[in-house]
XYZ file of C-alpha atoms in Angstrom:
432
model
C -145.624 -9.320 30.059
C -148.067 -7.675 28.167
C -149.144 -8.720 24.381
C -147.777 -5.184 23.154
C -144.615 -5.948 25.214
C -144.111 -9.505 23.944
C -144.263 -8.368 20.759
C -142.312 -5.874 20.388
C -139.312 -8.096 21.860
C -139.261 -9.621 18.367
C -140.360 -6.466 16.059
C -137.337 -4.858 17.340
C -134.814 -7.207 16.079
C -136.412 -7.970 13.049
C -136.422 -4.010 12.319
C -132.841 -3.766 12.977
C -131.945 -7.075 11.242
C -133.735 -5.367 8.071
C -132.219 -2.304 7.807
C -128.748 -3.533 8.420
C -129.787 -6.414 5.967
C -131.145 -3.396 3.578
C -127.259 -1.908 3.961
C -125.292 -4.919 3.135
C -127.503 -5.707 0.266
C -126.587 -2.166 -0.977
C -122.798 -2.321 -0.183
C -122.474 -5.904 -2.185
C -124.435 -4.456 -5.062
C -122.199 -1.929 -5.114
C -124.556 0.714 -4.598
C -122.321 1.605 -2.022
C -118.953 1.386 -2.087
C -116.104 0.792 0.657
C -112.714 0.745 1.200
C -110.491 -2.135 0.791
C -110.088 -4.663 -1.640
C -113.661 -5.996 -3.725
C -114.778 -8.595 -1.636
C -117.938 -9.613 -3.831
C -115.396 -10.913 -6.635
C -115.270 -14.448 -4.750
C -118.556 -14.633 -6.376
C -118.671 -13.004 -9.262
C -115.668 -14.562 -10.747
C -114.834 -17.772 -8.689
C -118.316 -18.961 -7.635
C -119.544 -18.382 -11.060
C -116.596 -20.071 -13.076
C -117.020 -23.086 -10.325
C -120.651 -23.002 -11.270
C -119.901 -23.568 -14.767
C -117.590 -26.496 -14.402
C -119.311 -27.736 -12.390
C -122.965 -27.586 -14.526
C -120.052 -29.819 -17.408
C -120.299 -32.344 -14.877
C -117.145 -32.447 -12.875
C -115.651 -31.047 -9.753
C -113.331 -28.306 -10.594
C -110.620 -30.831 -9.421
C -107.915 -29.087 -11.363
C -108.150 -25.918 -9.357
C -106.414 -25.793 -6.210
C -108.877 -23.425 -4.762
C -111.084 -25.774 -4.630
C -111.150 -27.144 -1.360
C -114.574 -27.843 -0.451
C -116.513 -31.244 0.483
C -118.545 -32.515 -2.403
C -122.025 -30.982 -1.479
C -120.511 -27.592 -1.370
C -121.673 -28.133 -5.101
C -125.272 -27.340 -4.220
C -124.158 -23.825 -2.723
C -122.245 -22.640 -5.898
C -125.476 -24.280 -8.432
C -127.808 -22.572 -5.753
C -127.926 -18.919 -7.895
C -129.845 -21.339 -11.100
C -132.869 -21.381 -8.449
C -133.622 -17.728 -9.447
C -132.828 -17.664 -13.392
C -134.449 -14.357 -13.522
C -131.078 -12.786 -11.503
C -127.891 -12.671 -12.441
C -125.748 -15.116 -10.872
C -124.290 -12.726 -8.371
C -127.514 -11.014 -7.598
C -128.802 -14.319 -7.300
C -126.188 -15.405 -5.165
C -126.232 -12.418 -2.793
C -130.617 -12.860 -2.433
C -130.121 -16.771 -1.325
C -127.737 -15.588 1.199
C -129.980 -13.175 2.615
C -132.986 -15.290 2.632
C -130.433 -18.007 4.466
C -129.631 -15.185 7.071
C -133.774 -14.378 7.288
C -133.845 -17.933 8.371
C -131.334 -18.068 11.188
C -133.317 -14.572 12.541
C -136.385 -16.875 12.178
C -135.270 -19.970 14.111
C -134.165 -18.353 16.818
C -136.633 -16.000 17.473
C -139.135 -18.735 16.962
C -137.302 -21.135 19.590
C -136.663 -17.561 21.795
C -139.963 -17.581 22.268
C -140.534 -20.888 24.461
C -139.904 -21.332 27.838
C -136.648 -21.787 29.274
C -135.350 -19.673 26.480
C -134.666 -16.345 25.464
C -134.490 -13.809 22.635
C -130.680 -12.617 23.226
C -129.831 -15.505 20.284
C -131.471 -13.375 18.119
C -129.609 -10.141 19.101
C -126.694 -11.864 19.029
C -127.124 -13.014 15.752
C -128.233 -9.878 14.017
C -125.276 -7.974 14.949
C -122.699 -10.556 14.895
C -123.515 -10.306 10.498
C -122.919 -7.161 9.696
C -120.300 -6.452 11.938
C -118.022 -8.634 10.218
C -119.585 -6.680 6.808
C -119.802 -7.294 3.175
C -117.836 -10.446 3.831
C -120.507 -11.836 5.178
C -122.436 -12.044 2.023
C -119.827 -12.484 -0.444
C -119.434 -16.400 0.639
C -121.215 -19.107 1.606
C -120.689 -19.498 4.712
C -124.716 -18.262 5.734
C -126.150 -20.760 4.364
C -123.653 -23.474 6.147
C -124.697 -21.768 9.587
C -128.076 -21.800 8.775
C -128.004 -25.816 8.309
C -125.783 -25.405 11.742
C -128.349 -23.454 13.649
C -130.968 -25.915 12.255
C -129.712 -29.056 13.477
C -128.498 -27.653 17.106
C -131.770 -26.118 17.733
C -133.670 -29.100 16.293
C -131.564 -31.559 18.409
C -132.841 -31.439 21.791
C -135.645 -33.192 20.866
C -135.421 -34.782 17.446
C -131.788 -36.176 17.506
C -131.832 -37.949 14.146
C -132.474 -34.763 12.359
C -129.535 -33.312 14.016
C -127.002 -36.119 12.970
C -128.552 -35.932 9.623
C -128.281 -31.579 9.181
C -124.320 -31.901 11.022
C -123.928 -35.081 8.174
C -125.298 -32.488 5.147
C -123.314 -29.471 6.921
C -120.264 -31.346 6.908
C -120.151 -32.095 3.526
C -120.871 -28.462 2.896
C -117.692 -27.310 4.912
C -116.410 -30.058 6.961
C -116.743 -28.067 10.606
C -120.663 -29.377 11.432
C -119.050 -32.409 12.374
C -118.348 -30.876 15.458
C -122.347 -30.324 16.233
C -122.080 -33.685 17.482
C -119.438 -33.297 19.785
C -121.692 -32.347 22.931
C -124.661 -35.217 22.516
C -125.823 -36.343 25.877
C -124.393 -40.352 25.921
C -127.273 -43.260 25.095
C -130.398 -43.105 23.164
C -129.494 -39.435 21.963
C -125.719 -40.386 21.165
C -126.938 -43.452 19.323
C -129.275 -41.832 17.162
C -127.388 -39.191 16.076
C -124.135 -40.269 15.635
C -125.960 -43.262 13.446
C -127.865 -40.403 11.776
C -125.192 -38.819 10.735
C -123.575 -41.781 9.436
C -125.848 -42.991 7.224
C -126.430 -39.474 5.769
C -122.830 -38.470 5.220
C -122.430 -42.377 3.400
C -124.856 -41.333 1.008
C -124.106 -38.603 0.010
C -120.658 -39.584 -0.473
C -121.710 -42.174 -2.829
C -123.910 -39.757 -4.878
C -121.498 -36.999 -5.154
C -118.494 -39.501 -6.124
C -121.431 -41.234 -8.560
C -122.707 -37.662 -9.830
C -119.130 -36.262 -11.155
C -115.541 -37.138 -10.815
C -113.410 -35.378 -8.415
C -115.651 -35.210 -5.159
C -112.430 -36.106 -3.155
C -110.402 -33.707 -4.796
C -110.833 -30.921 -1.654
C -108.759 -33.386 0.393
C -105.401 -32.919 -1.092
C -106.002 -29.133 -1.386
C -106.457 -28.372 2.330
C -103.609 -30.850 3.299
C -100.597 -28.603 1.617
C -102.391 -25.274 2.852
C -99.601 -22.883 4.822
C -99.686 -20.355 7.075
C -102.704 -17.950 6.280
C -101.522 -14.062 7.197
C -104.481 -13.636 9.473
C -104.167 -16.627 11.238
C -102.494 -17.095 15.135
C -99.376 -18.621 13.387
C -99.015 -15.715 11.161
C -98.410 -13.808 14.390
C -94.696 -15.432 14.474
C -93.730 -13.976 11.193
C -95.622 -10.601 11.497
C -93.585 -10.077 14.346
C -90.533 -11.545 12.777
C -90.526 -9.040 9.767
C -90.067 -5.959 11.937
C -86.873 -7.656 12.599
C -85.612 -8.859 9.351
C -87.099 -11.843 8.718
C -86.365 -12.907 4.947
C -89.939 -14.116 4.001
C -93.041 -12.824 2.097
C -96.784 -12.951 1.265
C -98.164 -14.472 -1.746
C -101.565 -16.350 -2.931
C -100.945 -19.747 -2.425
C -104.015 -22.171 -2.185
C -106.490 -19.515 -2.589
C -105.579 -17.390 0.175
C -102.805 -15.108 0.729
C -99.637 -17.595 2.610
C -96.570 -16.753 4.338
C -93.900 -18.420 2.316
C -90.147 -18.680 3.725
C -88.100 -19.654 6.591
C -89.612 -21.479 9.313
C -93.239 -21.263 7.978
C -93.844 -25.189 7.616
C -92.231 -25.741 10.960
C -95.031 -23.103 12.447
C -97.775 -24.685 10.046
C -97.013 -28.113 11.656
C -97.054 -26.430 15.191
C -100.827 -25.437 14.320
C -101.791 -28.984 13.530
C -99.964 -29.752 16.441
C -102.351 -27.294 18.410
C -105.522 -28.616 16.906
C -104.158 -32.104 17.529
C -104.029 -30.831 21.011
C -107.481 -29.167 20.946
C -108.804 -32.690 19.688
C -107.431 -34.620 22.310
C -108.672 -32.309 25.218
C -112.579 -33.011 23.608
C -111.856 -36.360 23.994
C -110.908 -35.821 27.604
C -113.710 -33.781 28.228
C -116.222 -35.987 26.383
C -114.854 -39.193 28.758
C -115.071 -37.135 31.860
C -118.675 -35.153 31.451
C -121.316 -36.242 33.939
C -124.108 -34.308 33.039
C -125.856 -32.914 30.060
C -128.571 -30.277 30.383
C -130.681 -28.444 27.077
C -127.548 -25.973 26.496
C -124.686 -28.352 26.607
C -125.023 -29.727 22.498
C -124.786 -25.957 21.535
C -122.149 -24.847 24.006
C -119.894 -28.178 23.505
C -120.568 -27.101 19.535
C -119.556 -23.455 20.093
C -116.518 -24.572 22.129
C -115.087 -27.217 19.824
C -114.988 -24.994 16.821
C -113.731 -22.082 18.816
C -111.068 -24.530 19.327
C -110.348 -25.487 15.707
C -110.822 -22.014 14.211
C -107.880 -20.265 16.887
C -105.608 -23.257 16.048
C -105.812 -23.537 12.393
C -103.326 -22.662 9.604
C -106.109 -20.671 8.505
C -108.523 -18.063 9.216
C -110.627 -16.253 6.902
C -112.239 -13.880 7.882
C -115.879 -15.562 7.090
C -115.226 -18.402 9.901
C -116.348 -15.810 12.010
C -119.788 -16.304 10.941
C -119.515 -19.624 11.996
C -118.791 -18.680 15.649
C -121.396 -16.198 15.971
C -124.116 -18.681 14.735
C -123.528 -20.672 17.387
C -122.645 -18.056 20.343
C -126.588 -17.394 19.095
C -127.489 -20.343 19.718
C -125.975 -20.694 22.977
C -127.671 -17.582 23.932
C -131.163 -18.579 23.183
C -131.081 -21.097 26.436
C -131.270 -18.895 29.636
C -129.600 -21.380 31.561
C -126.306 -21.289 29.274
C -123.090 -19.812 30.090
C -121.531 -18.645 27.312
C -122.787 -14.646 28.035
C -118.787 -13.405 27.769
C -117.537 -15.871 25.082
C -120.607 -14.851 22.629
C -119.457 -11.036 23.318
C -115.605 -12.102 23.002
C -116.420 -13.668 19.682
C -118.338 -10.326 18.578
C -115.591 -8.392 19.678
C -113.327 -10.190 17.439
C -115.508 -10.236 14.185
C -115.867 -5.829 14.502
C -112.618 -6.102 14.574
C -112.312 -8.698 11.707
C -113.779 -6.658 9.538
C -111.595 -3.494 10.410
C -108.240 -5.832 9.550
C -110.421 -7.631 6.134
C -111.281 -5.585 3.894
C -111.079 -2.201 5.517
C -106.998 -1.934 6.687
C -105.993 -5.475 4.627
C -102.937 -3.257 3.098
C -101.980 -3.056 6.921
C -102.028 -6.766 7.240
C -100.216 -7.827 4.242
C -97.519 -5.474 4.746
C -97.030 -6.224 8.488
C -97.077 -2.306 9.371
C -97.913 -1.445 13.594
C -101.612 -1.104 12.457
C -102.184 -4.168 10.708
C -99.964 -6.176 13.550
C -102.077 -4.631 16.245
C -104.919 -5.668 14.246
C -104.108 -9.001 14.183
C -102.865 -9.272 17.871
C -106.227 -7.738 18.528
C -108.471 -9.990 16.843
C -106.579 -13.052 17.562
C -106.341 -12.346 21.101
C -109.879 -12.036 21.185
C -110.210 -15.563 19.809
C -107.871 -17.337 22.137
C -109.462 -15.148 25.133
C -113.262 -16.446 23.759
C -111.831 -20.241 23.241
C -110.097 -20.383 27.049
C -113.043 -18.971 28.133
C -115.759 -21.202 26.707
C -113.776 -24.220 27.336
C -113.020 -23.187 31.236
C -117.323 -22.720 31.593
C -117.821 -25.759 29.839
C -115.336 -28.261 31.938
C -116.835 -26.754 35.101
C -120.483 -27.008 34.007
C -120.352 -30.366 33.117
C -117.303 -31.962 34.841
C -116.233 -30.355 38.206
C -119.388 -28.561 38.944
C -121.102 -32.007 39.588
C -118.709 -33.241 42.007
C -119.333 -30.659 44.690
C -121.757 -31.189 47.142
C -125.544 -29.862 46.192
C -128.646 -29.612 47.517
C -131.324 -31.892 46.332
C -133.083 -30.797 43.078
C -136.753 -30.836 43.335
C -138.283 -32.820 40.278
C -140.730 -31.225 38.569
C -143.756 -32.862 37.652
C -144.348 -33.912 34.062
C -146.575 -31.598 32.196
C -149.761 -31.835 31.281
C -150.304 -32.721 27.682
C -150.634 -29.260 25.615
C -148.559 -27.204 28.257
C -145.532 -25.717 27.709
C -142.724 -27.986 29.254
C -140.543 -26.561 32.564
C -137.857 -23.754 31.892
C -135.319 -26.402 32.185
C -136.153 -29.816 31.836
C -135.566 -31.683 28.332
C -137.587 -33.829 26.317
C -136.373 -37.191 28.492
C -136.829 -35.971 31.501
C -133.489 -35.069 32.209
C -133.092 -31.342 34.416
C -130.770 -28.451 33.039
C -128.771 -29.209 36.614
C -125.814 -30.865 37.493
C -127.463 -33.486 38.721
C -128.116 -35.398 35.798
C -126.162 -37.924 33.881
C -125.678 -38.097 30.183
């Protein structure tokens, strides 16, 4: 490839990522304005008013919508880094620089060999097709510690347990980063990593300010979220008389009335489920090549997101951080999950905010929204969790042909498309 050519497979993403950037930036500011309810007032009003309780030296522990891990803390104080903004503005720039970083990373790690720049793609359309959403929470910068750690991890596993530790404690689902660590010295060091990291900062935030555990009892009496697969049941259910209705309950709007804890405990029964076939699939993986931390990642919170009471609209962003990751490796699988998951966040943002009226009232447009997106979801989960078993647990078993081994690089040279920093091949013929 030629120098012009190599370079403009990263000015080309970068140019789109800016002028879709450019547009959100406009639409949040209210420069432009869109349909649907004000998304940006998650920020303007609740981020802020956390911001202030929380600069008087407590969690907001009395407010129910509060349901965030203790380091979440440093996300809502983040706007006082640029005093000469507005909190909002402020708010809105850190996001963006967050998202600049993600771009970064992966184009960065795109360039190496063995990898690939489709991460990058992925990840520039996957934001602004779910909208202004995207910037009116903090869910960027939580995928940005995400995307860190996975694409740190390969070869500096510490600072991967340590990033999923910090990311956890931002919004609990990191944890799962560490789902997919090859077994022995990288498993070790990690997982202790992690640890250590999420013990400290435990003790600091309880030591900092009262109420750091406060989150815990919030998420626990969560319902049954309108946009989640649950809500399905009763969507359906009013076009035939079902007695129940919609209200804001636990910072999100809740089905509330017949049957909806029965189909609440049916989700946790589901992500129970989901929990226990990780286990299954951790005990029975043989081999581990340079994609299998991001694609185990992407799989297990595909998994958690479909089954849970809840699904706002901004866990998307989650999902296509690390369907970006997964696409950086060319020997990865996850090609028609990562689009799945895309699919579903264009259409996210067409059910939230753009046709929420539809949802709330259960109309045919908001229901086939719903069945739509959610579909996707379930379609993307069985997917990535079908490629995953085979790559790394039936694959192995059948017979192969010998895999050459490559010889170890010279020092300075760029290491083989698919071997890892131990040694290890990208094949099914090594053992985690």
């Amino acid at each position: 490839m030629t120098a012009a050519g190599g370079t403009g497979r990263f000015l080309a993403p970068v140019a789109v990522w800016a002028l879709t950037r450019a547009v959100l930036l406009l639409c949040v500011l209210k420069v432009i304005t869109l349909p649907g309810p004000d998304v940006t007032s998650d920020v303007s009003m609740i981020y802020h008013g956390w911001s202030e309780v929380l600069k008087s030296g407590t969690y907001p522990q009395s407010d129910v919508t509060w349901q965030y891990p203790p380091v979440a803390a440093l996300a809502i104080l983040s706007p006082a880094l640029l005093p000469f903004l507005d909190y909002t503005s402020a708010f809105f720039v850190l996001v963006c620089l967050c998202d600049a970083l993600v771009l970064g990373l992966l184009l960065y790690v795109g360039r190496q060999a063995g990898r690939r720049t489709a991460g990058g793609w992925v990840w520039v359309a996957g934001v602004p097709l779910l909208g202004t959403t995207a910037y009116a929470r903090y869910d960027v910068m939580v995928t940005a510690v995400a995307v860190t750690a996975l694409l740190a991890g390969a070869r500096h596993p510490r600072v991967l347990g340590a990033l999923a530790a910090f990311g956890a404690l931002l919004k609990v689902w990191p944890v799962l980063l560490l789902v997919g660590t090859a077994r022995g010295e990288h498993t070790r060091r990690s997982w202790t990593a992690a640890a250590v990291t999420a013990a400290g900062l435990l003790v600091a935030s309880a030591a900092a300010m009262p109420g750091a555990l406060a989150f815990l009892g919030f998420q626990r009496d969560r319902g049954t979220e309108v946009e989640s697969l649950g809500a399905l049941v009763f969507h359906v259910a009013r076009q035939f008389g079902w007695q129940g209705r919609v209200e804001l309950n636990y910072g999100s709007l809740e089905f509330l009335g017949p049957h909806v804890p029965l189909v609440s405990t049916l989700a946790l029964g589901l992500s129970l489920i989901a929990c226990g076939w990780l286990v299954v699939w951790r005990l029975r993986a043989r081999t581990s090549g340079a994609s299998t931390t991001a694609e185990a990642a992407f799989t297990a919170v595909l998994l958690f997101t479909t089954t849970s009471r809840v699904i706002s609209p901004q866990y998307m962003l989650w999902l296509v951080g690390l369907a970006a990751v997964c696409l950086v490796f060319r020997s990865g699988r996850m090609g028609l999950p990562a689009g799945l998951v895309l699919a579903a966040t264009g259409v996210t943002q067409l059910e939230f905010p753009l046709g929420f009226i539809h949802v709330v009232t259960s109309d045919a447009t908001g229901v086939t929204l719903m069945f739509v997106r959610n579909g996707l979801l379930v379609a993307a989960t069985l997917v990535a969790a079908r490629r995953l078993w085979l790559r790394t647990v039936t694959e192995p078993g059948r017979p192969e042909q010998p895999v050459p081994v490559r010889p170890v690089p010279r020092r300075g040279s760029p290491p083989a498309d698919d071997v890892s920093r131990d040694g290890t091949a990208d094949t099914p013929a090594s053992a985690p």
